[in-house]
Amino acid sequence: MQAYLDCRANKRNTASALQFEQALEANLWALYQRLIDGTYQPGRSICFVVTRPRPREVWAAQFADRIVHHLLYNHIAPRFHAGFVATSCACIPGRGTLYAALQLEHSVRSITQNWSRPAHYLKMDLANFFVAISKPVLLAQLAKRVHEPWWLALARTILFHDPRTDVELRGSPAKLALVPPHKSLFNAPADTGLPIGNLSSQFFANVHLDALDQHVKHQLRARHYVRYVDDFILLHESPQWLNQARADIEAWLPQYLGARANPSKTILQPIARGIDFVGHVIKPWRRTTRPRTLATALRRLERMPAEDLHTAGNSYLGLLRQATHSHADQAQVARLLRRRGHAVAGDLSKIYRKQP
């Protein structure tokens, strides 16, 4: 029941949630029975493509399967979270993009002694991360902390389920073709790749990359390190040390995780030039919103239907307010919203619905 309540949070008016709720008690009891007697198998998935910020596949499991994802997460996630490094972010309570930006800003101020000394940063990410995750490697990582046979069997069922065997494709063929072949789960080997969009996939990804976190912190002994999903940053006074760390990580990833770094997104620069991370740009004495994020917000709000403007406008103002130096950006969004007929609070924190 708790897994159901978690699953429907903020999604109670979706068609799948409403359909499940029509016979809630019967549906939950039937799901419970299938889990207990070992006959549970995940059902059909929906696959569609989103184009922002770049084309990628998103997989949506059936509502009942999403309840099972929450059930597994609620039971086993706390023991993993307790062992994660403090600067591992994403899909961990209280550790979203703002937490990651604040952790990085704190590390920058520490290593530069409040911008009074030079230092460098190494930014890396993994190539085709979700599509390239090795399921056997991940199962071994789960088994190290999940010792109850029933829960480990459920984790194995979710992990090794191949959503490609029963999938409903939504969207035009032209839109589906926008996803590069090497980034499509349809082209991954049978024992490789997780569907983007499921809670279980996000949690499994963190478990998988905890090995990288531990290696960087305890073998490389990096004092300043922050990771958000597969994007991670190391800080050091010496660019030579960072180059050695990069070479070590690039050799370690395929050997222990079967993964590889994306060389086209590897950056080694002085911190003073600014660090672009999780939608924020950290520069001396200020943290601003990424310019591309602001441009996207203005373009979307300009073209958006009037009925969606109130919700989206407040969301963007809330996002911009997370940066320390975002007043000018908030003012641009506020002016656009006023032109479209909405009243804006004096502190630029929110907008109000238009009167009929």
C-alpha angles and dihedrals in degrees: 000000000000090000089053092050091049091047096052095046109126089354103072094117096053117113095244093050093048092048092051092046093055088077098017101156094044093046094048092047092050091049091048092051093051090050094048097046093044097243095114115124126168115256137216121326131208118226124197137155129245119197102200124119086355134337114282139151121256121197122203118195123210115277092251090052091050088055089055090050089055091046092056093041094050092052104042106021098080093061090053094044090055090061099043119106114257093247096054106110141183128064090023119111110262094006107100131133094294091052090050092049092049092048091051092046090051091050092048092052090047098050094042093041091236095325094305096114132046122248138160137229133214115207120191140163136186124260114248089342105184094037092050100049111125110229096202091053091048093048090054089051091051092047091059091070105019104074099159107100095216095052093044090051090052091049089050091050092053094041098049097039108119107215090192091075093067113021139144113213115213124191135041120305088242092058093046089051091059090079109091112243093241090055095050120100088213089072098046122107117262095257095043135078139033126231112252111232104045123107089226091057093052092049093045089051091057091049089050095051095043085086089060091048092052092047093051094045100040107025101032089031093217108181095196117044133141128181130189110185102306098340113093138170133203123195126204140153091235123064088198090060090050091051090053090048090051091052091048093050093047090054095042099050100065093040098053106019104022088237134119137207122250105242093195090063099043111115129184113181144138112279091231090071089065134259119244107206135151092347095310131102114212114204133158109307096347144070117204137179116266108266092228090056091053092047091050091049093051093047094049095045091050093055101032121116112259094243091061097044099087095056096040094044093054091046093054093045089052091049093050091047090064091073119081095225105036104115093110091049092049089050091055092052092044092052091051092049091049090052087055092054106264126128115233127211115249093245090051090239099124147355130231131231117264114254114244 
